[in-house]
Amino acid sequence: MSALAGLLEAIVAEARPQAARGTVARYIPALARVPADRFGIAVVELDGSVHASGDAHERFSIQSIAKLFSVTQALRAIGEGIFLRVGREPSGTAFNSLVQLEVERGIPRNPFLNAGALVVADVLLGAREAAFDELLAFIRERAGSGTIDVDREVLDSERATGFRNAALANFLRSFGNLTHGIDAVLAFYFAQCSIAMNCVELARSALFLANRGVCPRTGERVLTPSQCKRVNALMLTCGTYDAAGDFAYEVGLPAKSGVGGGIVAVIPERLAIAVWSPPLDPKGNSLAGSFALERFTTHTGWSIF
Ligand code: GLU
C-alpha cells in the first residue's frame, strides 16, 4: 500500500464517526434516502495515480459541485463576459437566499450561489446548441468515464421541490438577468445538480484545476492559466457556502462542496482530492468530509498557504 493510501485509510477511520454530528439534506427527498454512513475519499495525482479508501467507487449526487464545471464551460464559451452578470465575492448568506438578490438588483454575488448558477445556465443555453449534453460530455471527458449520468430519481425530486430555485429564476428574470425561459434555465440547473459521480471520478475531473488549466489525462487545454487561477480563487473564496472563510482557515485549499455530501479540492501542481459523506454541517458542507480534508492537509503539510 502506498503511503498516501495508508494515510487515507487512517483518515477514513478517524473521520467516519464525525458524520454522526451532521444531518443529511432533507429538503430534496431523494437525498434524504441516501445512507448516512457512507464515506469515501480519493486522491488522484497529476500522473494519474489513484489512491482511494472507503466508499470511493460509489456514485452520489454531486449537487452544487456541478457549478464548478458549468462556470468552467461558461468561461470557455464567453470568457470574462460572465462577470458582467454575476459577481465574484463571497455572499455571507445561504446558497439559496433570496434577500441579497433583491437588494443587489438581480446580480448574484458569485457563480456558486444557486442564483449565480442559474445565470451561468442561461449563459450556456445562449452559447451552446445542446448546452446540457455538452456539459455532461465535458464532465465525462475530464473524468475519463463515459457512464457518468443524471440520476433520474434525484432529478424528479429536484423538479418536484425546487420552489426556491424557481423563485430565484423569476427574480433574475424580473431584473433582466435571464434571457431564456425560466423552465429551460431550471431544467438545465436541476439536471446539472442531479449528476452522479464517485470520488475517484470527481477527483480526476478536477485535475485540470491543479495543472494550470490542462487536463493531464488528455493533454487538452481546458482553461488558460489565468482562467484556471480565477476558478481556483472562486473556489477558495466562495466554494464552500458561507463557511468559505472557516474552510480556508481549517483546510487551506480551493474546494467546491455540494449538499449531497461531496467536496472536491485541488492542490495546485500536485493532485485533486474528493470526499463524500452525506451528513452536513449547518452551512451545508459535509461534516466528516471537511474534517477529513483538514486531516489530510495537516498530515501532509500540503495546502496553498
Ligand atoms: N440542488 C440543490 C439546490 O438547488 C443544490 C444545492 C447545493 O448543493 O448547494 O438547492
Short mmCIF file of C-alpha atoms and ligand atoms in Angstrom, two decimals:
data_model
loop_
_atom_site.label_atom_id
_atom_site.label_comp_id
_atom_site.label_asym_id
_atom_site.label_seq_id
_atom_site.Cartn_x
_atom_site.Cartn_y
_atom_site.Cartn_z
CA MET A 1 0.00 0.00 0.00
CA SER A 2 1.32 3.48 -0.89
CA ALA A 3 1.98 5.96 1.91
CA LEU A 4 -0.91 8.08 0.63
CA ALA A 5 -3.29 5.11 0.60
CA GLY A 6 -2.27 4.33 4.18
CA LEU A 7 -2.95 7.91 5.18
CA LEU A 8 -6.39 7.79 3.55
CA GLU A 9 -7.26 4.58 5.45
CA ALA A 10 -6.31 6.25 8.72
CA ILE A 11 -8.35 9.35 7.82
CA VAL A 12 -11.42 7.27 6.98
CA ALA A 13 -11.23 5.56 10.39
CA GLU A 14 -10.90 8.90 12.14
CA ALA A 15 -13.43 10.87 10.07
CA ARG A 16 -16.29 8.37 9.65
CA PRO A 17 -17.58 8.70 13.24
CA GLN A 18 -17.71 12.51 12.88
CA ALA A 19 -20.64 12.15 10.49
CA ALA A 20 -22.96 11.38 13.42
CA ARG A 21 -22.87 15.10 14.32
CA GLY A 22 -24.26 16.14 10.92
CA THR A 23 -27.62 15.96 9.17
CA VAL A 24 -28.33 14.62 5.69
CA ALA A 25 -30.02 17.18 3.38
CA ARG A 26 -33.77 16.58 3.65
CA TYR A 27 -35.22 19.36 1.52
CA ILE A 28 -34.61 17.23 -1.57
CA PRO A 29 -36.37 13.94 -0.69
CA ALA A 30 -34.13 11.71 -2.83
CA LEU A 31 -31.08 12.95 -0.91
CA ALA A 32 -32.70 12.16 2.44
CA ARG A 33 -32.80 8.48 1.43
CA VAL A 34 -29.01 8.15 0.95
CA PRO A 35 -27.41 6.05 3.74
CA ALA A 36 -25.76 8.47 6.15
CA ASP A 37 -22.89 6.11 6.99
CA ARG A 38 -21.26 6.20 3.56
CA PHE A 39 -17.76 7.65 3.50
CA GLY A 40 -15.43 7.75 0.53
CA ILE A 41 -12.17 9.53 -0.21
CA ALA A 42 -9.95 9.55 -3.30
CA VAL A 43 -6.78 11.29 -4.34
CA VAL A 44 -5.71 11.44 -7.98
CA GLU A 45 -2.22 12.76 -8.71
CA LEU A 46 -1.22 14.63 -11.85
CA ASP A 47 0.48 11.49 -13.21
CA GLY A 48 -2.86 9.66 -12.93
CA SER A 49 -2.06 7.59 -9.80
CA VAL A 50 -5.20 6.90 -7.79
CA HIS A 51 -5.34 6.37 -4.02
CA ALA A 52 -8.76 5.62 -2.59
CA SER A 53 -10.41 4.38 0.57
CA GLY A 54 -13.92 3.68 1.91
CA ASP A 55 -16.85 4.08 -0.50
CA ALA A 56 -14.75 5.92 -3.07
CA HIS A 57 -16.25 4.00 -6.01
CA GLU A 58 -19.91 4.52 -5.14
CA ARG A 59 -21.65 7.27 -7.08
CA PHE A 60 -23.56 10.04 -5.32
CA SER A 61 -25.36 13.23 -6.28
CA ILE A 62 -22.75 15.91 -6.92
CA GLN A 63 -25.28 18.75 -6.47
CA SER A 64 -23.51 22.12 -6.31
CA ILE A 65 -20.17 20.66 -7.32
CA ALA A 66 -21.62 20.75 -10.85
CA LYS A 67 -21.39 24.56 -10.62
CA LEU A 68 -17.63 24.19 -10.91
CA PHE A 69 -17.97 22.54 -14.31
CA SER A 70 -20.67 24.88 -15.60
CA VAL A 71 -18.72 28.02 -14.70
CA THR A 72 -15.68 26.48 -16.40
CA GLN A 73 -17.77 25.89 -19.52
CA ALA A 74 -19.12 29.44 -19.38
CA LEU A 75 -15.60 30.88 -19.13
CA ARG A 76 -14.61 28.77 -22.13
CA ALA A 77 -17.65 29.95 -24.05
CA ILE A 78 -17.73 33.70 -23.41
CA GLY A 79 -14.76 34.48 -21.18
CA GLU A 80 -14.83 37.34 -18.71
CA GLY A 81 -18.21 38.45 -20.05
CA ILE A 82 -19.92 36.26 -17.47
CA PHE A 83 -18.79 38.68 -14.78
CA LEU A 84 -20.99 41.39 -16.20
CA ARG A 85 -23.93 39.30 -14.99
CA VAL A 86 -22.60 37.58 -11.87
CA GLY A 87 -20.11 38.77 -9.26
CA ARG A 88 -17.15 37.08 -7.62
CA GLU A 89 -17.48 38.00 -3.97
CA PRO A 90 -18.37 35.68 -1.10
CA SER A 91 -22.02 36.21 -0.21
CA GLY A 92 -22.08 35.69 3.55
CA THR A 93 -25.62 34.40 3.03
CA ALA A 94 -27.11 30.96 2.37
CA PHE A 95 -26.62 29.49 -1.11
CA ASN A 96 -30.33 29.73 -1.88
CA SER A 97 -31.07 33.10 -0.26
CA LEU A 98 -33.49 35.46 -2.00
CA VAL A 99 -32.81 38.54 0.10
CA GLN A 100 -29.42 39.54 -1.27
CA LEU A 101 -30.58 39.11 -4.85
CA GLU A 102 -33.39 41.58 -4.29
CA VAL A 103 -31.12 44.15 -2.64
CA GLU A 104 -28.42 43.79 -5.30
CA ARG A 105 -30.88 44.09 -8.16
CA GLY A 106 -30.58 40.68 -9.73
CA ILE A 107 -26.77 40.36 -9.92
CA PRO A 108 -25.84 37.26 -7.87
CA ARG A 109 -22.73 37.68 -5.73
CA ASN A 110 -20.93 34.68 -7.26
CA PRO A 111 -21.47 31.77 -9.67
CA PHE A 112 -21.59 29.17 -6.88
CA LEU A 113 -24.78 30.53 -5.35
CA ASN A 114 -27.93 28.97 -6.79
CA ALA A 115 -28.83 32.32 -8.36
CA GLY A 116 -25.33 32.59 -9.84
CA ALA A 117 -25.58 29.09 -11.28
CA LEU A 118 -28.94 29.94 -12.85
CA VAL A 119 -27.28 32.88 -14.64
CA VAL A 120 -24.42 30.62 -15.74
CA ALA A 121 -27.00 28.13 -17.06
CA ASP A 122 -28.59 30.97 -19.04
CA VAL A 123 -25.18 31.91 -20.46
CA LEU A 124 -24.55 28.32 -21.57
CA LEU A 125 -28.02 27.98 -23.09
CA GLY A 126 -27.22 31.05 -25.19
CA ALA A 127 -23.72 29.95 -26.15
CA ARG A 128 -24.21 26.28 -26.97
CA GLU A 129 -26.61 24.38 -29.21
CA ALA A 130 -27.07 21.38 -26.88
CA ALA A 131 -25.84 23.02 -23.70
CA PHE A 132 -26.57 20.31 -21.17
CA ASP A 133 -25.33 17.47 -23.36
CA GLU A 134 -22.09 19.40 -23.84
CA LEU A 135 -21.71 19.93 -20.11
CA LEU A 136 -22.22 16.23 -19.46
CA ALA A 137 -19.79 15.30 -22.23
CA PHE A 138 -17.24 17.70 -20.76
CA ILE A 139 -17.55 16.10 -17.31
CA ARG A 140 -17.30 12.58 -18.76
CA GLU A 141 -14.20 13.55 -20.71
CA ARG A 142 -12.50 15.12 -17.68
CA ALA A 143 -13.36 12.12 -15.50
CA GLY A 144 -12.45 9.57 -18.19
CA SER A 145 -15.78 7.84 -17.65
CA GLY A 146 -18.49 7.65 -20.31
CA THR A 147 -21.13 6.25 -17.97
CA ILE A 148 -21.48 9.34 -15.75
CA ASP A 149 -25.09 10.46 -15.99
CA VAL A 150 -28.04 12.19 -14.37
CA ASP A 151 -29.69 10.30 -11.51
CA ARG A 152 -33.34 10.32 -12.59
CA GLU A 153 -34.74 9.88 -9.09
CA VAL A 154 -32.79 12.90 -7.82
CA LEU A 155 -33.83 14.89 -10.88
CA ASP A 156 -37.53 14.18 -10.25
CA SER A 157 -37.06 15.15 -6.63
CA GLU A 158 -35.34 18.42 -7.56
CA ARG A 159 -38.10 19.29 -10.00
CA ALA A 160 -40.84 18.47 -7.53
CA THR A 161 -39.39 20.54 -4.69
CA GLY A 162 -37.35 23.30 -6.35
CA PHE A 163 -39.73 26.14 -5.46
CA ARG A 164 -36.98 28.35 -4.11
CA ASN A 165 -34.92 27.93 -7.27
CA ALA A 166 -38.00 28.81 -9.30
CA ALA A 167 -38.38 31.93 -7.15
CA LEU A 168 -34.73 32.86 -7.77
CA ALA A 169 -35.16 32.34 -11.51
CA ASN A 170 -38.24 34.57 -11.53
CA PHE A 171 -36.36 37.25 -9.60
CA LEU A 172 -33.46 37.09 -12.05
CA ARG A 173 -35.80 37.32 -14.98
CA SER A 174 -37.61 40.31 -13.47
CA PHE A 175 -34.26 42.12 -13.26
CA GLY A 176 -33.46 41.21 -16.86
CA ASN A 177 -30.63 38.86 -15.89
CA LEU A 178 -32.10 35.77 -17.58
CA THR A 179 -32.63 35.76 -21.31
CA HIS A 180 -34.12 32.28 -21.70
CA GLY A 181 -37.41 30.99 -20.41
CA ILE A 182 -37.48 30.12 -16.72
CA ASP A 183 -38.41 26.50 -17.43
CA ALA A 184 -35.42 25.99 -19.73
CA VAL A 185 -32.99 27.51 -17.23
CA LEU A 186 -34.40 25.48 -14.34
CA ALA A 187 -34.32 22.28 -16.41
CA PHE A 188 -30.61 22.81 -17.08
CA TYR A 189 -29.92 23.69 -13.46
CA PHE A 190 -31.82 20.72 -11.98
CA ALA A 191 -30.15 18.33 -14.41
CA GLN A 192 -26.65 19.51 -13.51
CA CYS A 193 -27.40 19.16 -9.78
CA SER A 194 -28.60 15.58 -10.38
CA ILE A 195 -25.40 14.28 -12.00
CA ALA A 196 -23.97 11.32 -10.06
CA MET A 197 -20.23 10.64 -9.78
CA ASN A 198 -17.94 8.82 -7.39
CA CYS A 199 -14.94 10.21 -5.52
CA VAL A 200 -12.36 8.87 -7.97
CA GLU A 201 -14.24 10.37 -10.94
CA LEU A 202 -14.69 13.65 -9.15
CA ALA A 203 -11.05 14.00 -8.18
CA ARG A 204 -9.91 13.06 -11.68
CA SER A 205 -12.32 15.51 -13.29
CA ALA A 206 -10.90 18.43 -11.27
CA LEU A 207 -7.26 17.72 -12.14
CA PHE A 208 -7.12 20.41 -14.83
CA LEU A 209 -7.50 22.92 -11.99
CA ALA A 210 -4.37 21.52 -10.35
CA ASN A 211 -2.49 21.65 -13.65
CA ARG A 212 -2.74 25.29 -14.77
CA GLY A 213 -5.81 24.53 -16.87
CA VAL A 214 -4.55 21.50 -18.82
CA CYS A 215 -6.28 18.14 -18.37
CA PRO A 216 -3.31 15.87 -17.56
CA ARG A 217 -5.13 12.76 -18.80
CA THR A 218 -5.88 14.01 -22.32
CA GLY A 219 -3.39 16.88 -22.64
CA GLU A 220 -6.25 19.17 -23.65
CA ARG A 221 -6.10 22.81 -22.55
CA VAL A 222 -9.38 23.39 -20.74
CA LEU A 223 -8.69 26.88 -19.36
CA THR A 224 -5.87 29.37 -19.78
CA PRO A 225 -3.53 29.54 -16.77
CA SER A 226 -5.14 32.84 -15.84
CA GLN A 227 -8.69 31.44 -16.04
CA CYS A 228 -7.55 28.44 -14.01
CA LYS A 229 -6.21 30.77 -11.32
CA ARG A 230 -9.53 32.58 -11.30
CA VAL A 231 -11.65 29.46 -10.90
CA ASN A 232 -9.41 28.32 -8.05
CA ALA A 233 -9.78 31.76 -6.45
CA LEU A 234 -13.57 31.49 -6.72
CA MET A 235 -13.45 28.06 -5.11
CA LEU A 236 -11.34 29.32 -2.24
CA THR A 237 -13.48 32.37 -1.55
CA CYS A 238 -16.96 31.11 -2.46
CA GLY A 239 -16.82 27.32 -2.94
CA THR A 240 -17.96 26.10 0.46
CA TYR A 241 -21.09 28.19 1.03
CA ASP A 242 -20.93 30.90 3.65
CA ALA A 243 -18.31 28.89 5.54
CA ALA A 244 -15.59 29.57 2.95
CA GLY A 245 -13.52 31.56 5.45
CA ASP A 246 -13.62 28.80 8.03
CA PHE A 247 -12.89 26.20 5.38
CA ALA A 248 -9.85 28.12 4.10
CA TYR A 249 -8.70 28.52 7.70
CA GLU A 250 -9.06 24.82 8.53
CA VAL A 251 -8.21 23.15 5.20
CA GLY A 252 -6.35 25.76 3.15
CA LEU A 253 -7.40 24.52 -0.30
CA PRO A 254 -9.65 25.73 -3.13
CA ALA A 255 -12.71 23.47 -2.93
CA LYS A 256 -16.31 23.09 -4.02
CA SER A 257 -18.93 21.30 -1.96
CA GLY A 258 -22.46 20.09 -2.60
CA VAL A 259 -25.43 19.22 -0.39
CA GLY A 260 -25.10 15.58 -1.49
CA GLY A 261 -22.13 15.47 0.91
CA GLY A 262 -19.35 15.64 -1.66
CA ILE A 263 -16.38 18.02 -1.63
CA VAL A 264 -13.67 18.27 -4.28
CA ALA A 265 -10.47 20.19 -3.60
CA VAL A 266 -7.26 20.81 -5.53
CA ILE A 267 -3.64 21.17 -4.56
CA PRO A 268 -2.07 23.06 -7.49
CA GLU A 269 0.84 21.31 -9.22
CA ARG A 270 0.15 18.13 -7.27
CA LEU A 271 -3.27 16.47 -7.03
CA ALA A 272 -7.04 16.65 -6.65
CA ILE A 273 -8.91 15.06 -3.76
CA ALA A 274 -12.60 14.22 -3.36
CA VAL A 275 -14.50 13.15 -0.26
CA TRP A 276 -18.08 12.06 0.27
CA SER A 277 -20.04 11.74 3.48
CA PRO A 278 -23.73 12.74 3.31
CA PRO A 279 -24.36 14.34 6.75
CA LEU A 280 -23.87 18.11 6.54
CA ASP A 281 -22.94 20.84 8.98
CA PRO A 282 -25.37 23.77 9.42
CA LYS A 283 -23.83 25.66 6.47
CA GLY A 284 -24.32 22.75 4.06
CA ASN A 285 -20.80 21.31 3.88
CA SER A 286 -20.14 17.63 4.53
CA LEU A 287 -19.19 17.49 8.19
CA ALA A 288 -16.93 14.44 8.11
CA GLY A 289 -15.71 15.40 4.64
CA SER A 290 -14.45 18.78 5.84
CA PHE A 291 -12.88 17.07 8.85
CA ALA A 292 -11.10 14.58 6.56
CA LEU A 293 -9.70 17.32 4.33
CA GLU A 294 -8.38 19.18 7.36
CA ARG A 295 -6.67 15.98 8.50
CA PHE A 296 -5.23 15.44 5.02
CA THR A 297 -3.65 18.89 4.69
CA THR A 298 -2.42 18.83 8.27
CA HIS A 299 -0.80 15.37 7.94
CA THR A 300 0.78 16.03 4.55
CA GLY A 301 1.61 19.70 5.08
CA TRP A 302 0.20 20.35 1.59
CA SER A 303 -2.01 23.39 1.23
CA ILE A 304 -1.83 26.52 -0.86
CA PHE A 305 -0.54 28.52 2.09
N1 GLU B 1 -29.95 21.17 -5.93
C1 GLU B 1 -29.58 21.94 -4.80
C2 GLU B 1 -30.44 23.19 -4.73
O1 GLU B 1 -30.69 23.74 -5.74
C3 GLU B 1 -28.11 22.25 -4.86
C4 GLU B 1 -27.64 22.88 -3.61
C5 GLU B 1 -26.20 22.66 -3.29
O2 GLU B 1 -25.63 21.59 -3.44
O3 GLU B 1 -25.63 23.65 -2.83
O4 GLU B 1 -30.87 23.65 -3.73
#
